[in-house]
Amino acid sequence: MQTNTILLASRPQGEPTAAQFQFETRELPAPTAGEVLLKTRYVSVDPYMRGRMSAAKSYVAPFEVGQPIAGGVVAEVVESQAENLPVGSIVVGNLPWQEYSVAPAASLNHVPADQAPISYFLGLLGMPGLTAYFGLLDICQPKPGETVVVSGAAGAVGMVVGQLAKIVGARVIGTAGSDEKVAYLKQLGFDEAINYKTADIPAALAAAAPNGVDCYFDNVGGAITDAVYDLLNKHARIALCGQISTYNNTEAPVGPRPESKLLKTSTKLQGFIVSDYLPQWPEGVRQLTEWYGQGKLQFEETITEGFEQIPAAFLGLFKGDNTGKAIVKVA
């Protein structure tokens, strides 16, 4: 059979554009023993994919020019040569941007569709939720009464970080890029939320954190991070998760050097990738699912419809178009 697919047409210089994506029809082989034919239901678009569009060495291999882009996908089994995944099963896996694909059953995880919306396994109960869970609870380890700052707080990771911090009894401050997003963070229970596009960031953060900052979950880098470093308390902890403010830079940004501030406060700064915790993922999913079932976690999705809209949804990440998880509904 044939399927539509989206290839990486060229590597971007600076911010990606629609020119980086190429649509093509490709022939799919029939599934063989141990494989399944999948119909794509939901596709995840994520900021980390920007790094994979470049050829630079990173923690994961770059996408190849002329080959399909791949990422998190929720799909339905429509033909099966694997006993453990009968037709009709819903699965999640790292799959190409295609309407249909063939994959080994061993590379897929079954989605318990009765526990949450299946798209949540790309968000709250998937990679973003697990990133929040391990980054906050293992690296930052907030204690009751401490102050936690989350940048990119209205994104898929940030909104979960803030809610987890509230579950453990911390005071939570989030930054986001619009008044609507700020209002949403307050609905989620954030104690303070700041529109970084309109506020004087250092002054607003200092006012929101009069007792300093104990934990910082850094999703964006840049000016917000510079301001947080001025407020760090002794033995603060920083989980370095993302730097989306710099992903499209063509030259290394020049800014304040934070080393002396980290030294004087004995701050722990740890970068991490969620795959570092792969053996512990089942534990994280169980706990997140439990808290979701108890009503302690809410989650927002920005859903775009149509396979052909995947590139636009991805490009929208760098304009702040999404609140929560950016997802494309394909079928």
Short mmCIF file of C-alpha atoms in Angstrom, two decimals:
data_model
loop_
_atom_site.label_atom_id
_atom_site.label_comp_id
_atom_site.label_asym_id
_atom_site.label_seq_id
_atom_site.Cartn_x
_atom_site.Cartn_y
_atom_site.Cartn_z
CA MET A 1 0.00 0.00 0.00
CA GLN A 2 0.99 3.65 -0.30
CA THR A 3 1.19 6.33 2.37
CA ASN A 4 1.77 10.05 2.53
CA THR A 5 4.93 11.01 4.40
CA ILE A 6 6.77 14.19 5.37
CA LEU A 7 10.51 14.37 4.74
CA LEU A 8 13.21 16.76 5.90
CA ALA A 9 13.89 18.68 2.69
CA SER A 10 16.83 20.76 3.97
CA ARG A 11 18.51 21.81 7.18
CA PRO A 12 17.35 25.20 8.54
CA GLN A 13 19.59 28.19 9.10
CA GLY A 14 18.01 29.99 12.02
CA GLU A 15 14.27 29.56 12.48
CA PRO A 16 12.78 26.70 10.42
CA THR A 17 10.29 27.48 7.65
CA ALA A 18 7.84 25.49 5.54
CA ALA A 19 10.63 25.06 2.97
CA GLN A 20 12.28 22.50 5.30
CA PHE A 21 9.41 20.04 4.77
CA GLN A 22 8.60 17.93 1.72
CA PHE A 23 5.47 15.83 1.19
CA GLU A 24 5.86 12.57 -0.69
CA THR A 25 3.94 9.36 -1.37
CA ARG A 26 5.85 6.21 -0.52
CA GLU A 27 5.22 2.49 -0.90
CA LEU A 28 4.83 0.54 2.34
CA PRO A 29 5.84 -3.12 2.68
CA ALA A 30 3.39 -5.59 4.19
CA PRO A 31 4.08 -6.41 7.85
CA THR A 32 6.09 -9.59 8.42
CA ALA A 33 6.31 -11.82 11.50
CA GLY A 34 6.40 -9.71 14.66
CA GLU A 35 5.34 -6.53 12.86
CA VAL A 36 2.14 -4.49 12.65
CA LEU A 37 0.62 -2.07 10.15
CA LEU A 38 -0.35 1.14 11.91
CA LYS A 39 -2.78 3.94 11.12
CA THR A 40 -1.56 7.20 12.64
CA ARG A 41 -4.07 8.81 14.98
CA TYR A 42 -2.07 11.59 16.69
CA VAL A 43 1.36 13.09 16.00
CA SER A 44 3.43 14.94 18.59
CA VAL A 45 5.42 18.04 17.63
CA ASP A 46 8.12 19.00 20.14
CA PRO A 47 10.82 21.66 20.50
CA TYR A 48 13.64 19.08 20.72
CA MET A 49 12.98 18.22 17.08
CA ARG A 50 14.57 21.53 16.08
CA GLY A 51 17.92 20.19 17.26
CA ARG A 52 17.50 17.03 15.20
CA MET A 53 16.98 19.13 12.06
CA SER A 54 20.60 20.29 12.36
CA ALA A 55 23.62 18.15 11.64
CA ALA A 56 25.37 19.06 14.90
CA LYS A 57 26.22 16.23 17.27
CA SER A 58 23.70 15.90 20.10
CA TYR A 59 22.22 13.34 22.46
CA VAL A 60 20.19 11.83 19.60
CA ALA A 61 21.03 11.33 15.93
CA PRO A 62 19.95 14.11 13.55
CA PHE A 63 17.18 13.62 11.02
CA GLU A 64 18.51 12.73 7.58
CA VAL A 65 17.79 15.05 4.67
CA GLY A 66 15.47 13.29 2.21
CA GLN A 67 14.17 10.87 4.84
CA PRO A 68 10.95 10.95 6.93
CA ILE A 69 10.90 13.00 10.11
CA ALA A 70 9.98 10.89 13.14
CA GLY A 71 8.69 11.48 16.64
CA GLY A 72 6.04 10.47 19.15
CA VAL A 73 2.93 8.99 17.51
CA VAL A 74 -0.24 7.35 18.82
CA ALA A 75 -1.50 4.84 16.27
CA GLU A 76 -4.05 2.07 15.76
CA VAL A 77 -3.10 -1.44 14.68
CA VAL A 78 -4.96 -2.18 11.42
CA GLU A 79 -3.08 -5.35 10.43
CA SER A 80 -1.07 -7.55 12.75
CA GLN A 81 1.56 -10.25 12.51
CA ALA A 82 2.19 -10.01 16.27
CA GLU A 83 0.15 -11.97 18.80
CA ASN A 84 0.51 -9.39 21.56
CA LEU A 85 -0.92 -6.54 19.45
CA PRO A 86 -4.18 -7.62 17.78
CA VAL A 87 -6.02 -5.45 15.28
CA GLY A 88 -7.65 -2.51 17.05
CA SER A 89 -4.89 -2.09 19.63
CA ILE A 90 -3.82 1.49 20.37
CA VAL A 91 -0.06 1.98 20.69
CA VAL A 92 2.49 4.75 21.17
CA GLY A 93 5.97 4.80 19.72
CA ASN A 94 8.66 6.73 17.89
CA LEU A 95 7.32 6.60 14.34
CA PRO A 96 7.72 8.50 11.07
CA TRP A 97 5.47 11.37 10.08
CA GLN A 98 3.29 9.15 7.87
CA GLU A 99 -0.40 8.37 7.65
CA TYR A 100 0.44 4.65 7.81
CA SER A 101 3.60 2.85 8.92
CA VAL A 102 4.95 -0.63 9.58
CA ALA A 103 6.82 -1.24 12.83
CA PRO A 104 8.04 -4.13 15.01
CA ALA A 105 5.61 -4.77 17.85
CA ALA A 106 8.57 -4.84 20.25
CA SER A 107 9.25 -1.14 19.53
CA LEU A 108 5.74 -0.06 20.60
CA ASN A 109 3.95 0.40 23.91
CA HIS A 110 0.31 -0.50 24.37
CA VAL A 111 -1.92 2.42 25.37
CA PRO A 112 -4.55 1.70 28.05
CA ALA A 113 -7.31 3.70 26.37
CA ASP A 114 -9.62 3.40 29.39
CA GLN A 115 -7.36 5.46 31.69
CA ALA A 116 -7.14 8.79 29.84
CA PRO A 117 -7.61 10.30 26.36
CA ILE A 118 -5.19 8.44 24.08
CA SER A 119 -3.52 11.70 23.04
CA TYR A 120 -2.42 12.16 26.68
CA PHE A 121 0.16 9.42 26.09
CA LEU A 122 2.02 12.01 23.99
CA GLY A 123 1.65 14.60 26.75
CA LEU A 124 0.74 14.26 30.41
CA LEU A 125 1.30 10.47 30.45
CA GLY A 126 4.06 10.52 27.86
CA MET A 127 7.45 12.10 27.32
CA PRO A 128 6.54 15.65 28.49
CA GLY A 129 4.85 14.47 31.69
CA LEU A 130 7.76 12.16 32.48
CA THR A 131 10.22 14.98 31.80
CA ALA A 132 8.38 17.09 34.38
CA TYR A 133 8.14 14.22 36.85
CA PHE A 134 11.80 13.18 36.91
CA GLY A 135 13.28 16.65 36.39
CA LEU A 136 11.35 18.16 39.27
CA LEU A 137 11.12 15.31 41.76
CA ASP A 138 14.55 13.73 41.22
CA ILE A 139 16.73 16.76 40.40
CA CYS A 140 15.01 19.70 42.10
CA GLN A 141 13.46 17.74 44.98
CA PRO A 142 11.30 20.66 46.22
CA LYS A 143 10.30 20.66 49.87
CA PRO A 144 7.06 22.01 51.36
CA GLY A 145 7.18 25.79 51.59
CA GLU A 146 10.05 26.24 49.16
CA THR A 147 9.74 28.51 46.12
CA VAL A 148 9.82 26.90 42.67
CA VAL A 149 10.11 28.91 39.43
CA VAL A 150 9.11 27.33 36.12
CA SER A 151 9.93 28.99 32.80
CA GLY A 152 7.84 28.04 29.77
CA ALA A 153 5.20 27.22 32.36
CA ALA A 154 2.27 27.06 29.94
CA GLY A 155 4.00 24.45 27.79
CA ALA A 156 3.44 20.70 27.94
CA VAL A 157 6.28 20.15 30.44
CA GLY A 158 6.00 23.38 32.43
CA MET A 159 2.33 23.09 33.34
CA VAL A 160 2.93 19.61 34.77
CA VAL A 161 6.01 20.78 36.68
CA GLY A 162 3.99 23.51 38.39
CA GLN A 163 1.20 21.17 39.41
CA LEU A 164 3.64 18.57 40.73
CA ALA A 165 5.34 21.26 42.79
CA LYS A 166 1.98 22.20 44.30
CA ILE A 167 1.28 18.52 45.10
CA VAL A 168 4.45 18.40 47.23
CA GLY A 169 3.55 21.67 48.97
CA ALA A 170 5.83 24.20 47.28
CA ARG A 171 5.05 27.79 46.29
CA VAL A 172 5.10 28.03 42.48
CA ILE A 173 5.86 30.90 40.10
CA GLY A 174 5.50 30.45 36.35
CA THR A 175 6.44 32.55 33.32
CA ALA A 176 4.48 32.49 30.07
CA GLY A 177 4.08 34.59 26.94
CA SER A 178 0.53 35.97 27.05
CA ASP A 179 -2.08 37.21 29.51
CA GLU A 180 -4.31 34.26 28.52
CA LYS A 181 -1.58 31.79 29.43
CA VAL A 182 -0.92 33.61 32.70
CA ALA A 183 -4.62 33.34 33.58
CA TYR A 184 -4.57 29.63 32.75
CA LEU A 185 -1.59 29.04 35.06
CA LYS A 186 -3.49 30.70 37.90
CA GLN A 187 -6.41 28.34 37.21
CA LEU A 188 -3.99 25.42 37.56
CA GLY A 189 -3.01 26.64 41.03
CA PHE A 190 0.22 28.54 40.35
CA ASP A 191 0.71 31.08 43.14
CA GLU A 192 2.13 33.68 40.75
CA ALA A 193 2.38 33.90 36.98
CA ILE A 194 4.27 36.48 34.90
CA ASN A 195 3.84 37.53 31.27
CA TYR A 196 7.48 37.79 30.27
CA LYS A 197 6.62 39.70 27.10
CA THR A 198 5.08 42.66 28.97
CA ALA A 199 6.67 42.58 32.44
CA ASP A 200 10.01 43.88 33.64
CA ILE A 201 11.27 40.35 34.23
CA PRO A 202 13.84 40.96 37.00
CA ALA A 203 11.47 43.24 38.92
CA ALA A 204 8.45 40.97 38.47
CA LEU A 205 10.35 37.87 39.59
CA ALA A 206 11.83 39.66 42.59
CA ALA A 207 8.36 40.80 43.65
CA ALA A 208 6.90 37.32 43.16
CA ALA A 209 9.73 35.62 45.07
CA PRO A 210 10.47 37.88 48.08
CA ASN A 211 12.11 34.96 49.89
CA GLY A 212 14.27 33.96 46.94
CA VAL A 213 14.19 30.90 44.70
CA ASP A 214 14.94 27.37 45.91
CA CYS A 215 14.21 25.42 42.73
CA TYR A 216 14.25 26.47 39.08
CA PHE A 217 12.94 24.30 36.25
CA ASP A 218 14.51 25.86 33.16
CA ASN A 219 12.72 25.26 29.86
CA VAL A 220 13.74 28.41 27.99
CA GLY A 221 17.10 29.93 29.03
CA GLY A 222 17.87 33.52 28.06
CA ALA A 223 16.78 36.61 29.98
CA ILE A 224 14.38 34.76 32.30
CA THR A 225 17.14 32.45 33.47
CA ASP A 226 19.51 35.39 33.99
CA ALA A 227 16.90 37.01 36.27
CA VAL A 228 16.26 33.83 38.25
CA TYR A 229 19.98 33.37 38.96
CA ASP A 230 19.99 36.71 40.82
CA LEU A 231 17.38 35.31 43.25
CA LEU A 232 18.86 31.90 44.06
CA ASN A 233 18.93 30.84 47.67
CA LYS A 234 21.68 28.83 49.34
CA HIS A 235 21.69 25.23 48.08
CA ALA A 236 19.20 25.97 45.28
CA ARG A 237 18.61 23.28 42.65
CA ILE A 238 18.20 23.83 38.91
CA ALA A 239 16.88 21.27 36.43
CA LEU A 240 18.10 22.31 32.98
CA CYS A 241 15.48 20.85 30.65
CA GLY A 242 15.38 23.11 27.57
CA GLN A 243 16.69 26.33 26.04
CA ILE A 244 14.04 27.10 23.43
CA SER A 245 14.90 30.81 23.44
CA THR A 246 18.24 29.94 21.78
CA TYR A 247 17.35 27.01 19.51
CA ASN A 248 17.16 29.12 16.35
CA ASN A 249 20.24 31.25 17.04
CA THR A 250 22.88 31.12 14.31
CA GLU A 251 25.58 32.38 16.68
CA ALA A 252 26.25 31.54 20.32
CA PRO A 253 24.43 34.10 22.50
CA VAL A 254 26.51 36.34 24.76
CA GLY A 255 25.08 37.04 28.18
CA PRO A 256 25.87 37.15 31.89
CA ARG A 257 28.16 34.40 33.09
CA PRO A 258 26.34 32.72 36.00
CA GLU A 259 29.18 30.67 37.47
CA SER A 260 29.92 33.03 40.35
CA LYS A 261 26.24 33.12 41.36
CA LEU A 262 26.05 29.33 41.35
CA LEU A 263 29.27 29.12 43.34
CA LYS A 264 28.26 31.64 45.99
CA THR A 265 24.91 29.91 46.58
CA SER A 266 26.23 26.31 46.35
CA THR A 267 23.56 25.73 43.69
CA LYS A 268 23.22 22.38 41.97
CA LEU A 269 22.69 22.76 38.20
CA GLN A 270 21.93 19.55 36.34
CA GLY A 271 21.08 19.15 32.70
CA PHE A 272 19.08 16.06 31.84
CA ILE A 273 17.35 14.17 29.07
CA VAL A 274 14.22 12.22 29.96
CA SER A 275 15.63 9.08 28.31
CA ASP A 276 18.20 9.07 31.16
CA TYR A 277 15.34 7.70 33.25
CA LEU A 278 14.07 5.10 30.76
CA PRO A 279 14.13 2.16 33.22
CA GLN A 280 11.97 4.22 35.61
CA TRP A 281 9.37 5.33 33.04
CA PRO A 282 6.76 2.73 34.10
CA GLU A 283 6.95 4.02 37.68
CA GLY A 284 6.49 7.61 36.47
CA VAL A 285 3.54 6.74 34.25
CA ARG A 286 1.85 4.87 37.13
CA GLN A 287 2.22 7.83 39.50
CA LEU A 288 1.12 10.44 36.94
CA THR A 289 -1.87 8.27 36.00
CA GLU A 290 -2.81 7.92 39.67
CA TRP A 291 -2.67 11.67 40.30
CA TYR A 292 -4.61 12.34 37.09
CA GLY A 293 -7.29 9.86 38.18
CA GLN A 294 -7.50 11.60 41.57
CA GLY A 295 -8.06 14.97 39.87
CA LYS A 296 -4.73 16.38 41.07
CA LEU A 297 -3.37 16.96 37.55
CA GLN A 298 -5.00 18.87 34.71
CA PHE A 299 -3.64 19.06 31.19
CA GLU A 300 -4.19 21.24 28.17
CA GLU A 301 -3.69 20.34 24.52
CA THR A 302 -3.51 22.52 21.42
CA ILE A 303 -4.82 20.15 18.74
CA THR A 304 -4.40 20.91 15.04
CA GLU A 305 -6.35 18.72 12.63
CA GLY A 306 -5.02 17.23 9.40
CA PHE A 307 -1.86 15.39 8.38
CA GLU A 308 -0.88 18.24 6.07
CA GLN A 309 -0.86 20.64 9.04
CA ILE A 310 1.98 18.89 10.90
CA PRO A 311 4.73 21.29 9.69
CA ALA A 312 2.63 24.35 10.59
CA ALA A 313 1.96 22.98 14.06
CA PHE A 314 5.68 22.39 14.54
CA LEU A 315 6.61 25.88 13.37
CA GLY A 316 4.01 27.32 15.73
CA LEU A 317 6.03 26.05 18.72
CA PHE A 318 8.58 28.81 18.13
CA LYS A 319 5.90 31.50 18.03
CA GLY A 320 4.20 30.38 21.24
CA ASP A 321 1.03 29.31 19.43
CA ASN A 322 0.39 26.41 21.79
CA THR A 323 -0.86 26.19 25.34
CA GLY A 324 0.13 22.83 26.76
CA LYS A 325 0.94 19.99 24.37
CA ALA A 326 0.97 20.70 20.65
CA ILE A 327 -0.56 17.71 18.87
CA VAL A 328 -1.83 17.02 15.37
CA LYS A 329 -4.92 14.84 15.00
CA VAL A 330 -4.43 12.82 11.83
CA ALA A 331 -7.31 10.32 12.00
#
